[in-house]
PDB file of C-alpha atoms and ligand atoms in Angstrom:
ATOM      1  CA  MET A   1      -0.244  -0.157   0.004  1.00  0.00           C
ATOM      2  CA  ILE A   2       0.982   3.592  -0.555  1.00  0.00           C
ATOM      3  CA  LYS A   3       1.830   6.010   1.822  1.00  0.00           C
ATOM      4  CA  LYS A   4      -1.159   8.359   0.718  1.00  0.00           C
ATOM      5  CA  ASN A   5      -3.419   5.795   1.916  1.00  0.00           C
ATOM      6  CA  THR A   6      -1.957   4.955   4.844  1.00  0.00           C
ATOM      7  CA  ARG A   7      -2.277   8.646   5.663  1.00  0.00           C
ATOM      8  CA  GLN A   8      -5.957   8.609   4.572  1.00  0.00           C
ATOM      9  CA  PHE A   9      -6.742   5.362   6.454  1.00  0.00           C
ATOM     10  CA  GLU A  10      -5.449   7.204  10.142  1.00  0.00           C
ATOM     11  CA  PHE A  11      -7.469  10.055   9.546  1.00  0.00           C
ATOM     12  CA  ASP A  12     -10.529   8.000   8.643  1.00  0.00           C
ATOM     13  CA  ARG A  13     -10.182   5.985  11.788  1.00  0.00           C
ATOM     14  CA  ASP A  14      -9.445   8.844  13.585  1.00  0.00           C
ATOM     15  CA  LEU A  15     -12.429  11.151  12.271  1.00  0.00           C
ATOM     16  CA  VAL A  16     -14.661   8.286  12.820  1.00  0.00           C
ATOM     17  CA  LEU A  17     -14.107   7.416  16.044  1.00  0.00           C
ATOM     18  CA  ALA A  18     -13.703  11.078  17.214  1.00  0.00           C
ATOM     19  CA  ASP A  19     -17.148  11.981  15.281  1.00  0.00           C
ATOM     20  CA  ALA A  20     -18.901   9.125  16.885  1.00  0.00           C
ATOM     21  CA  ARG A  21     -17.935   9.573  20.358  1.00  0.00           C
ATOM     22  CA  LYS A  22     -18.314  13.390  20.085  1.00  0.00           C
ATOM     23  CA  GLU A  23     -21.997  12.525  19.126  1.00  0.00           C
ATOM     24  CA  ILE A  24     -22.469   9.818  21.974  1.00  0.00           C
ATOM     25  CA  ALA A  25     -20.991  12.347  24.438  1.00  0.00           C
ATOM     26  CA  ARG A  26     -23.162  15.221  23.426  1.00  0.00           C
ATOM     27  CA  ARG A  27     -26.112  12.943  22.819  1.00  0.00           C
ATOM     28  CA  LEU A  28     -26.666  10.673  25.289  1.00  0.00           C
ATOM     29  CA  GLU A  29     -27.423  11.510  28.808  1.00  0.00           C
ATOM     30  CA  GLN A  30     -27.329   7.856  30.341  1.00  0.00           C
ATOM     31  CA  PRO A  31     -24.089   6.813  31.524  1.00  0.00           C
ATOM     32  CA  ALA A  32     -24.746   3.166  30.978  1.00  0.00           C
ATOM     33  CA  ARG A  33     -25.902   3.597  27.443  1.00  0.00           C
ATOM     34  CA  ARG A  34     -22.831   5.578  26.595  1.00  0.00           C
ATOM     35  CA  SER A  35     -20.246   3.187  28.163  1.00  0.00           C
ATOM     36  CA  PHE A  36     -21.782   0.209  26.112  1.00  0.00           C
ATOM     37  CA  LEU A  37     -21.201   2.264  23.065  1.00  0.00           C
ATOM     38  CA  ARG A  38     -17.851   3.845  23.624  1.00  0.00           C
ATOM     39  CA  ARG A  39     -16.479  -0.140  24.172  1.00  0.00           C
ATOM     40  CA  SER A  40     -18.394  -0.967  21.136  1.00  0.00           C
ATOM     41  CA  LEU A  41     -16.368   1.503  19.110  1.00  0.00           C
ATOM     42  CA  THR A  42     -12.966   0.087  18.883  1.00  0.00           C
ATOM     43  CA  LEU A  43     -11.437  -0.787  15.690  1.00  0.00           C
ATOM     44  CA  GLY A  44     -11.989  -4.828  16.591  1.00  0.00           C
ATOM     45  CA  GLY A  45     -15.859  -3.884  16.981  1.00  0.00           C
ATOM     46  CA  LEU A  46     -15.620  -2.130  13.609  1.00  0.00           C
ATOM     47  CA  SER A  47     -15.334  -5.507  11.735  1.00  0.00           C
ATOM     48  CA  LEU A  48     -18.545  -6.543  13.533  1.00  0.00           C
ATOM     49  CA  LEU A  49     -20.332  -3.217  12.737  1.00  0.00           C
ATOM     50  CA  SER A  50     -19.491  -3.519   9.019  1.00  0.00           C
ATOM     51  CA  GLY A  51     -19.511  -7.064   8.527  1.00  0.00           C
ATOM     52  CA  CYS A  52     -16.188  -7.159   7.141  1.00  0.00           C
ATOM     53  CA  ALA A  53     -13.946  -9.791   7.948  1.00  0.00           C
ATOM     54  CA  ILE A  54     -10.768  -7.702   8.199  1.00  0.00           C
ATOM     55  CA  THR A  55      -7.801 -10.054   6.833  1.00  0.00           C
ATOM     56  CA  ASP A  56      -5.624  -6.840   4.968  1.00  0.00           C
ATOM     57  CA  GLU A  57      -5.305  -3.354   4.738  1.00  0.00           C
ATOM     58  CA  ASN A  58      -7.879  -3.298   2.057  1.00  0.00           C
ATOM     59  CA  SER A  59     -10.374  -4.930   3.929  1.00  0.00           C
ATOM     60  CA  VAL A  60      -9.991  -2.723   6.716  1.00  0.00           C
ATOM     61  CA  GLU A  61     -10.739   0.124   4.392  1.00  0.00           C
ATOM     62  CA  THR A  62     -13.809  -1.217   2.996  1.00  0.00           C
ATOM     63  CA  ALA A  63     -14.804  -1.703   6.499  1.00  0.00           C
ATOM     64  CA  LEU A  64     -14.010   1.772   7.673  1.00  0.00           C
ATOM     65  CA  MET A  65     -16.076   3.285   4.393  1.00  0.00           C
ATOM     66  CA  GLN A  66     -19.034   1.149   5.301  1.00  0.00           C
ATOM     67  CA  VAL A  67     -18.785   2.346   8.857  1.00  0.00           C
ATOM     68  CA  SER A  68     -18.409   5.812   8.003  1.00  0.00           C
ATOM     69  CA  ARG A  69     -21.493   5.758   6.104  1.00  0.00           C
ATOM     70  CA  PHE A  70     -23.326   3.953   8.639  1.00  0.00           C
ATOM     71  CA  ASN A  71     -21.904   6.678  11.098  1.00  0.00           C
ATOM     72  CA  ASP A  72     -23.382   9.440   8.937  1.00  0.00           C
ATOM     73  CA  LYS A  73     -26.817   7.151   8.860  1.00  0.00           C
ATOM     74  CA  VAL A  74     -26.870   7.155  12.837  1.00  0.00           C
ATOM     75  CA  GLN A  75     -26.093  11.029  12.984  1.00  0.00           C
ATOM     76  CA  GLY A  76     -28.890  11.590  10.564  1.00  0.00           C
ATOM     77  CA  TRP A  77     -31.271   9.686  13.085  1.00  0.00           C
ATOM     78  CA  LEU A  78     -29.691  11.401  15.816  1.00  0.00           C
ATOM     79  CA  PHE A  79     -30.199  14.689  13.931  1.00  0.00           C
ATOM     80  CA  ASP A  80     -32.891  16.994  15.548  1.00  0.00           C
ATOM     81  CA  SER A  81     -34.501  19.423  13.447  1.00  0.00           C
ATOM     82  CA  THR A  82     -35.683  21.487  15.939  1.00  0.00           C
ATOM     83  CA  ARG A  83     -32.228  22.173  17.634  1.00  0.00           C
ATOM     84  CA  LEU A  84     -30.994  25.221  16.800  1.00  0.00           C
ATOM     85  CA  ALA A  85     -27.293  26.396  16.255  1.00  0.00           C
ATOM     86  CA  PRO A  86     -26.270  29.681  18.365  1.00  0.00           C
ATOM     87  CA  THR A  87     -26.447  32.555  17.070  1.00  0.00           C
ATOM     88  CA  TYR A  88     -24.719  35.719  17.742  1.00  0.00           C
ATOM     89  CA  PRO A  89     -25.017  39.612  18.318  1.00  0.00           C
ATOM     90  CA  ASP A  90     -23.427  41.736  15.375  1.00  0.00           C
ATOM     91  CA  SER A  91     -20.838  42.989  17.370  1.00  0.00           C
ATOM     92  CA  MET A  92     -19.434  39.629  17.762  1.00  0.00           C
ATOM     93  CA  ILE A  93     -18.517  39.194  13.608  1.00  0.00           C
ATOM     94  CA  THR A  94     -15.216  38.165  13.045  1.00  0.00           C
ATOM     95  CA  ARG A  95     -13.463  41.183  11.014  1.00  0.00           C
ATOM     96  CA  PRO A  96     -12.141  40.011   8.414  1.00  0.00           C
ATOM     97  CA  PHE A  97     -13.667  36.990   8.013  1.00  0.00           C
ATOM     98  CA  PRO A  98     -11.683  34.279   6.496  1.00  0.00           C
ATOM     99  CA  PHE A  99     -11.509  32.821   3.206  1.00  0.00           C
ATOM    100  CA  ASN A 100     -10.944  29.330   2.833  1.00  0.00           C
ATOM    101  CA  ALA A 101     -11.208  26.842  -0.662  1.00  0.00           C
ATOM    102  CA  TYR A 102      -9.506  23.885  -2.065  1.00  0.00           C
ATOM    103  CA  TYR A 103      -7.143  26.959  -3.974  1.00  0.00           C
ATOM    104  CA  GLY A 104      -5.670  30.155  -2.875  1.00  0.00           C
ATOM    105  CA  GLU A 105      -7.088  33.449  -2.896  1.00  0.00           C
ATOM    106  CA  ASP A 106      -5.212  34.235  -6.191  1.00  0.00           C
ATOM    107  CA  GLU A 107      -7.633  31.857  -7.840  1.00  0.00           C
ATOM    108  CA  ILE A 108     -11.265  32.758  -6.296  1.00  0.00           C
ATOM    109  CA  ARG A 109     -13.643  32.459  -9.169  1.00  0.00           C
ATOM    110  CA  GLU A 110     -15.336  35.589 -10.396  1.00  0.00           C
ATOM    111  CA  ILE A 111     -19.030  34.784 -11.608  1.00  0.00           C
ATOM    112  CA  GLU A 112     -20.738  36.840 -13.737  1.00  0.00           C
ATOM    113  CA  GLU A 113     -24.240  37.888 -12.635  1.00  0.00           C
ATOM    114  CA  GLU A 114     -25.689  38.404 -16.202  1.00  0.00           C
ATOM    115  CA  GLY A 115     -25.334  34.821 -17.673  1.00  0.00           C
ATOM    116  CA  TYR A 116     -26.017  33.328 -14.212  1.00  0.00           C
ATOM    117  CA  ARG A 117     -28.875  30.907 -13.718  1.00  0.00           C
ATOM    118  CA  LEU A 118     -29.262  28.538 -11.206  1.00  0.00           C
ATOM    119  CA  GLU A 119     -30.232  24.687 -12.260  1.00  0.00           C
ATOM    120  CA  VAL A 120     -32.831  22.957 -10.123  1.00  0.00           C
ATOM    121  CA  THR A 121     -33.222  19.534 -11.381  1.00  0.00           C
ATOM    122  CA  GLY A 122     -33.881  15.762  -9.891  1.00  0.00           C
ATOM    123  CA  LEU A 123     -36.899  15.024  -7.856  1.00  0.00           C
ATOM    124  CA  VAL A 124     -38.415  18.162  -8.193  1.00  0.00           C
ATOM    125  CA  ALA A 125     -42.076  19.351  -9.669  1.00  0.00           C
ATOM    126  CA  ASP A 126     -40.600  22.864 -11.012  1.00  0.00           C
ATOM    127  CA  LYS A 127     -37.321  21.705 -13.230  1.00  0.00           C
ATOM    128  CA  ARG A 128     -36.270  25.188 -14.224  1.00  0.00           C
ATOM    129  CA  THR A 129     -33.489  27.583 -13.943  1.00  0.00           C
ATOM    130  CA  TRP A 130     -33.395  31.032 -11.433  1.00  0.00           C
ATOM    131  CA  THR A 131     -31.798  33.808 -12.047  1.00  0.00           C
ATOM    132  CA  LEU A 132     -30.134  36.319  -9.162  1.00  0.00           C
ATOM    133  CA  ALA A 133     -33.179  38.815  -9.365  1.00  0.00           C
ATOM    134  CA  GLU A 134     -35.628  35.936  -8.959  1.00  0.00           C
ATOM    135  CA  LEU A 135     -34.101  34.279  -5.717  1.00  0.00           C
ATOM    136  CA  ARG A 136     -33.611  38.139  -4.229  1.00  0.00           C
ATOM    137  CA  ALA A 137     -37.590  38.769  -4.984  1.00  0.00           C
ATOM    138  CA  MET A 138     -38.226  35.698  -2.403  1.00  0.00           C
ATOM    139  CA  PRO A 139     -38.902  36.612   1.193  1.00  0.00           C
ATOM    140  CA  GLN A 140     -35.464  36.957   3.063  1.00  0.00           C
ATOM    141  CA  THR A 141     -33.981  36.576   6.451  1.00  0.00           C
ATOM    142  CA  ASP A 142     -30.691  36.510   7.662  1.00  0.00           C
ATOM    143  CA  GLN A 143     -28.610  35.070  10.808  1.00  0.00           C
ATOM    144  CA  VAL A 144     -25.221  35.531  12.878  1.00  0.00           C
ATOM    145  CA  THR A 145     -23.653  32.450  13.202  1.00  0.00           C
ATOM    146  CA  ARG A 146     -20.472  30.330  13.613  1.00  0.00           C
ATOM    147  CA  HIS A 147     -18.487  28.964  10.619  1.00  0.00           C
ATOM    148  CA  ILE A 148     -16.278  26.108  11.621  1.00  0.00           C
ATOM    149  CA  CYS A 149     -13.853  24.487   9.398  1.00  0.00           C
ATOM    150  CA  VAL A 150     -12.111  21.418  10.132  1.00  0.00           C
ATOM    151  CA  GLU A 151      -8.590  22.904   9.145  1.00  0.00           C
ATOM    152  CA  GLY A 152      -8.878  24.223  12.786  1.00  0.00           C
ATOM    153  CA  TRP A 153     -10.418  27.674  12.417  1.00  0.00           C
ATOM    154  CA  SER A 154     -13.907  29.007  13.359  1.00  0.00           C
ATOM    155  CA  ALA A 155     -15.259  32.605  12.781  1.00  0.00           C
ATOM    156  CA  ILE A 156     -18.407  33.983  13.313  1.00  0.00           C
ATOM    157  CA  GLY A 157     -20.095  35.916  10.239  1.00  0.00           C
ATOM    158  CA  LYS A 158     -23.482  37.254   8.916  1.00  0.00           C
ATOM    159  CA  TRP A 159     -25.074  35.800   5.978  1.00  0.00           C
ATOM    160  CA  GLY A 160     -28.410  36.237   4.439  1.00  0.00           C
ATOM    161  CA  GLY A 161     -30.839  34.636   1.975  1.00  0.00           C
ATOM    162  CA  VAL A 162     -33.833  32.249   1.301  1.00  0.00           C
ATOM    163  CA  PRO A 163     -34.579  29.665   3.611  1.00  0.00           C
ATOM    164  CA  PHE A 164     -33.671  26.786   1.877  1.00  0.00           C
ATOM    165  CA  ALA A 165     -36.839  24.815   2.916  1.00  0.00           C
ATOM    166  CA  ASP A 166     -39.022  27.422   1.298  1.00  0.00           C
ATOM    167  CA  PHE A 167     -37.116  27.336  -1.735  1.00  0.00           C
ATOM    168  CA  LEU A 168     -37.495  23.264  -2.100  1.00  0.00           C
ATOM    169  CA  ARG A 169     -41.156  23.669  -0.856  1.00  0.00           C
ATOM    170  CA  ARG A 170     -41.389  26.360  -3.717  1.00  0.00           C
ATOM    171  CA  VAL A 171     -39.879  24.064  -6.490  1.00  0.00           C
ATOM    172  CA  GLY A 172     -41.879  21.276  -5.346  1.00  0.00           C
ATOM    173  CA  ALA A 173     -38.981  19.057  -4.127  1.00  0.00           C
ATOM    174  CA  ASP A 174     -39.722  15.650  -2.931  1.00  0.00           C
ATOM    175  CA  LEU A 175     -39.286  16.066   0.624  1.00  0.00           C
ATOM    176  CA  SER A 176     -39.395  12.542   1.001  1.00  0.00           C
ATOM    177  CA  ALA A 177     -36.064  12.440  -0.878  1.00  0.00           C
ATOM    178  CA  LYS A 178     -32.946  11.359   0.981  1.00  0.00           C
ATOM    179  CA  TYR A 179     -30.373  13.672  -0.363  1.00  0.00           C
ATOM    180  CA  VAL A 180     -29.918  17.498  -2.363  1.00  0.00           C
ATOM    181  CA  GLY A 181     -26.597  17.685  -4.246  1.00  0.00           C
ATOM    182  CA  PHE A 182     -25.126  20.950  -4.986  1.00  0.00           C
ATOM    183  CA  LYS A 183     -22.515  21.311  -8.142  1.00  0.00           C
ATOM    184  CA  CYS A 184     -20.232  24.535  -8.005  1.00  0.00           C
ATOM    185  CA  ALA A 185     -18.779  26.598 -10.406  1.00  0.00           C
ATOM    186  CA  ASP A 186     -15.029  25.657  -9.588  1.00  0.00           C
ATOM    187  CA  ASP A 187     -15.708  21.818  -9.572  1.00  0.00           C
ATOM    188  CA  TYR A 188     -16.555  21.889  -5.959  1.00  0.00           C
ATOM    189  CA  TYR A 189     -19.471  19.275  -5.036  1.00  0.00           C
ATOM    190  CA  THR A 190     -21.071  18.644  -1.679  1.00  0.00           C
ATOM    191  CA  SER A 191     -24.562  16.802  -0.723  1.00  0.00           C
ATOM    192  CA  ILE A 192     -26.921  16.796   2.307  1.00  0.00           C
ATOM    193  CA  ASP A 193     -29.201  14.944   3.941  1.00  0.00           C
ATOM    194  CA  MET A 194     -32.857  16.233   3.539  1.00  0.00           C
ATOM    195  CA  PRO A 195     -33.497  16.697   6.850  1.00  0.00           C
ATOM    196  CA  THR A 196     -30.858  19.255   7.105  1.00  0.00           C
ATOM    197  CA  ALA A 197     -31.880  21.142   4.110  1.00  0.00           C
ATOM    198  CA  LEU A 198     -35.362  21.773   5.926  1.00  0.00           C
ATOM    199  CA  HIS A 199     -33.723  22.785   8.815  1.00  0.00           C
ATOM    200  CA  PRO A 200     -34.824  26.182   9.620  1.00  0.00           C
ATOM    201  CA  GLN A 201     -31.496  27.648  10.089  1.00  0.00           C
ATOM    202  CA  THR A 202     -30.404  26.085   6.708  1.00  0.00           C
ATOM    203  CA  LEU A 203     -30.130  29.316   4.318  1.00  0.00           C
ATOM    204  CA  LEU A 204     -29.918  29.774   0.390  1.00  0.00           C
ATOM    205  CA  THR A 205     -27.436  32.395   0.828  1.00  0.00           C
ATOM    206  CA  LEU A 206     -27.113  35.851  -1.229  1.00  0.00           C
ATOM    207  CA  THR A 207     -25.600  38.183   1.012  1.00  0.00           C
ATOM    208  CA  TYR A 208     -22.785  38.577   3.559  1.00  0.00           C
ATOM    209  CA  ASP A 209     -22.618  41.212   6.091  1.00  0.00           C
ATOM    210  CA  SER A 210     -26.064  42.810   4.137  1.00  0.00           C
ATOM    211  CA  GLN A 211     -24.243  43.284   1.247  1.00  0.00           C
ATOM    212  CA  PRO A 212     -24.124  41.032  -2.192  1.00  0.00           C
ATOM    213  CA  LEU A 213     -22.065  38.086  -1.350  1.00  0.00           C
ATOM    214  CA  PRO A 214     -18.745  38.668  -2.522  1.00  0.00           C
ATOM    215  CA  PRO A 215     -16.921  36.180  -4.860  1.00  0.00           C
ATOM    216  CA  ARG A 216     -14.388  34.929  -1.899  1.00  0.00           C
ATOM    217  CA  TYR A 217     -17.352  33.957   0.116  1.00  0.00           C
ATOM    218  CA  GLY A 218     -19.207  32.035  -2.853  1.00  0.00           C
ATOM    219  CA  PHE A 219     -20.694  34.618  -5.352  1.00  0.00           C
ATOM    220  CA  PRO A 220     -23.450  34.490  -6.556  1.00  0.00           C
ATOM    221  CA  MET A 221     -24.987  31.895  -4.281  1.00  0.00           C
ATOM    222  CA  LYS A 222     -23.952  29.573  -1.651  1.00  0.00           C
ATOM    223  CA  LEU A 223     -25.884  27.342   1.264  1.00  0.00           C
ATOM    224  CA  ARG A 224     -25.075  28.191   4.602  1.00  0.00           C
ATOM    225  CA  MET A 225     -25.787  25.656   7.539  1.00  0.00           C
ATOM    226  CA  PRO A 226     -24.814  26.586  10.871  1.00  0.00           C
ATOM    227  CA  THR A 227     -25.268  23.076  11.870  1.00  0.00           C
ATOM    228  CA  LYS A 228     -22.778  21.506   9.235  1.00  0.00           C
ATOM    229  CA  LEU A 229     -18.936  22.173   9.142  1.00  0.00           C
ATOM    230  CA  GLY A 230     -17.642  24.550   6.876  1.00  0.00           C
ATOM    231  CA  TYR A 231     -16.393  21.662   3.935  1.00  0.00           C
ATOM    232  CA  LYS A 232     -20.647  21.328   3.789  1.00  0.00           C
ATOM    233  CA  ASN A 233     -21.578  24.739   2.934  1.00  0.00           C
ATOM    234  CA  PRO A 234     -21.059  24.737  -1.070  1.00  0.00           C
ATOM    235  CA  LYS A 235     -19.901  28.320  -2.395  1.00  0.00           C
ATOM    236  CA  HIS A 236     -20.499  29.464  -5.861  1.00  0.00           C
ATOM    237  CA  ILE A 237     -23.797  26.967  -6.516  1.00  0.00           C
ATOM    238  CA  GLN A 238     -24.552  26.447 -10.010  1.00  0.00           C
ATOM    239  CA  ALA A 239     -26.776  23.306  -9.642  1.00  0.00           C
ATOM    240  CA  ILE A 240     -29.073  21.811  -7.020  1.00  0.00           C
ATOM    241  CA  PHE A 241     -30.601  18.530  -7.388  1.00  0.00           C
ATOM    242  CA  VAL A 242     -32.756  16.277  -5.298  1.00  0.00           C
ATOM    243  CA  THR A 243     -32.044  12.194  -5.172  1.00  0.00           C
ATOM    244  CA  ASN A 244     -31.808   9.163  -3.574  1.00  0.00           C
ATOM    245  CA  THR A 245     -28.846   8.184  -5.048  1.00  0.00           C
ATOM    246  CA  TYR A 246     -25.898   8.982  -2.865  1.00  0.00           C
ATOM    247  CA  PRO A 247     -23.842  12.138  -4.186  1.00  0.00           C
ATOM    248  CA  GLY A 248     -20.947  12.154  -1.847  1.00  0.00           C
ATOM    249  CA  GLY A 249     -18.899  15.198  -1.992  1.00  0.00           C
ATOM    250  CA  TYR A 250     -15.621  16.853  -2.913  1.00  0.00           C
ATOM    251  CA  TRP A 251     -13.614  16.399   0.591  1.00  0.00           C
ATOM    252  CA  GLU A 252     -16.454  13.429   1.586  1.00  0.00           C
ATOM    253  CA  ASP A 253     -15.119  11.148  -1.539  1.00  0.00           C
ATOM    254  CA  GLN A 254     -11.318  11.574   0.228  1.00  0.00           C
ATOM    255  CA  GLY A 255     -12.236  10.402   3.237  1.00  0.00           C
ATOM    256  CA  TYR A 256     -14.080  13.232   5.223  1.00  0.00           C
ATOM    257  CA  ASN A 257     -17.075  12.518   7.177  1.00  0.00           C
ATOM    258  CA  TRP A 258     -20.279  12.735   4.859  1.00  0.00           C
ATOM    259  CA  PHE A 259     -22.856  14.320   7.746  1.00  0.00           C
ATOM    260  CA  GLY A 260     -20.180  16.360   8.804  1.00  0.00           C
ATOM    261  CA  GLY A 261     -22.367  17.927  11.212  1.00  0.00           C
ATOM    262  CA  SER A 262     -24.462  17.919  14.724  1.00  0.00           C
TER     263      SER A 262
HETATM  264  N1  LIG B 301     -17.112  25.888  -4.152  1.00  0.00           N
HETATM  265  C1  LIG B 301     -16.623  25.908  -2.620  1.00  0.00           C
HETATM  266  N2  LIG B 301     -17.162  26.013  -2.023  1.00  0.00           N
HETATM  267  C2  LIG B 301     -16.531  25.648  -0.606  1.00  0.00           C
HETATM  268  C3  LIG B 301     -14.953  24.947  -0.621  1.00  0.00           C
HETATM  269  C4  LIG B 301     -14.499  24.967  -1.806  1.00  0.00           C
HETATM  270  O1  LIG B 301     -13.431  25.014  -2.215  1.00  0.00           O
HETATM  271  N3  LIG B 301     -15.274  25.621  -2.922  1.00  0.00           N
HETATM  272  N4  LIG B 301     -14.606  25.057   0.510  1.00  0.00           N
HETATM  273  C5  LIG B 301     -15.480  24.552   1.760  1.00  0.00           C
HETATM  274  C6  LIG B 301     -14.408  24.768   2.826  1.00  0.00           C
HETATM  275  S1  LIG B 301     -13.481  23.601   3.428  1.00  0.00           S
HETATM  276  C7  LIG B 301     -14.755  26.124   3.687  1.00  0.00           C
HETATM  277  S2  LIG B 301     -14.007  26.372   5.038  1.00  0.00           S
HETATM  278  C8  LIG B 301     -15.837  27.018   3.599  1.00  0.00           C
HETATM  279  C9  LIG B 301     -15.031  28.444   3.636  1.00  0.00           C
HETATM  280  O2  LIG B 301     -15.777  29.598   3.364  1.00  0.00           O
HETATM  281  P1  LIG B 301     -15.506  30.890   3.654  1.00  0.00           P
HETATM  282  O3  LIG B 301     -14.380  31.172   2.250  1.00  0.00           O
HETATM  283  O4  LIG B 301     -16.597  32.096   3.091  1.00  0.00           O
HETATM  284  O5  LIG B 301     -14.805  31.158   4.803  1.00  0.00           O
HETATM  285  O6  LIG B 301     -16.390  27.160   2.030  1.00  0.00           O
HETATM  286  C10 LIG B 301     -16.433  25.634   1.807  1.00  0.00           C
HETATM  287  N5  LIG B 301     -17.365  25.684   0.646  1.00  0.00           N
HETATM  288 MO1  LIG B 302     -13.289  23.833   5.697  1.00  0.00          MO
END
């Protein structure tokens, strides 16, 4: 096995276990259940959980991928659509708010408003494209929340736009579908579970700090979810699709936890 894969394996294992432990500590009040689950979450237990016989490093990776997907499901089951992420006063906004992407600031994508059309496809009644003006014409709201990046920083920002649940209802999305996927103008892509898509704080975001979203923060449009880690929040969205087929994501396909949130 080459070095890169070994590193990825270490990363997956740590991430899966850390996520699961955090989830258990946070969600389960009863100490008995908590310690039972903690005990079951050893690497040895993973072969039982995944149903994979662990005979070599490849089978370990297969098992870990299955457990990671299992972990996604468990987190989805534990997800509480009424639990709100904390909000903050404007005075706590981090200035300047950090930029991050899988490339540097010199490669920030500049998308022209004129030709921009948001595509909406998949399990929706109204498959059509949207201009920015049409999105701006829908009722808007804003929120001051904390963005947390797995690279080790967090910052408080103010985002405004259309509650995503309103948008999904407006396009007649199948709200019982499993996933909503996003394709971005910079080749980034990600996907989320439907309960998170319908969460009251999930925002189809058109503004940052009450101004049109600047290119660095994802012009013309991004999805902002204070219940999810930074990499789950796609910037420069070009297409949204509703599906029952697991769409993965740019970082998720490289081993980041797909649920990536609380
Ligand atoms: N299109 C696109 N969206 C993206 C990314 C990216 O590289 N491209 N990076 C993600 C990551 S890892 C983070 S932390 C946030 C950073 O958002 P910000 O620049 O508004 O701080 O965007 C997320 N969404
Ligand atoms: Mo991130």
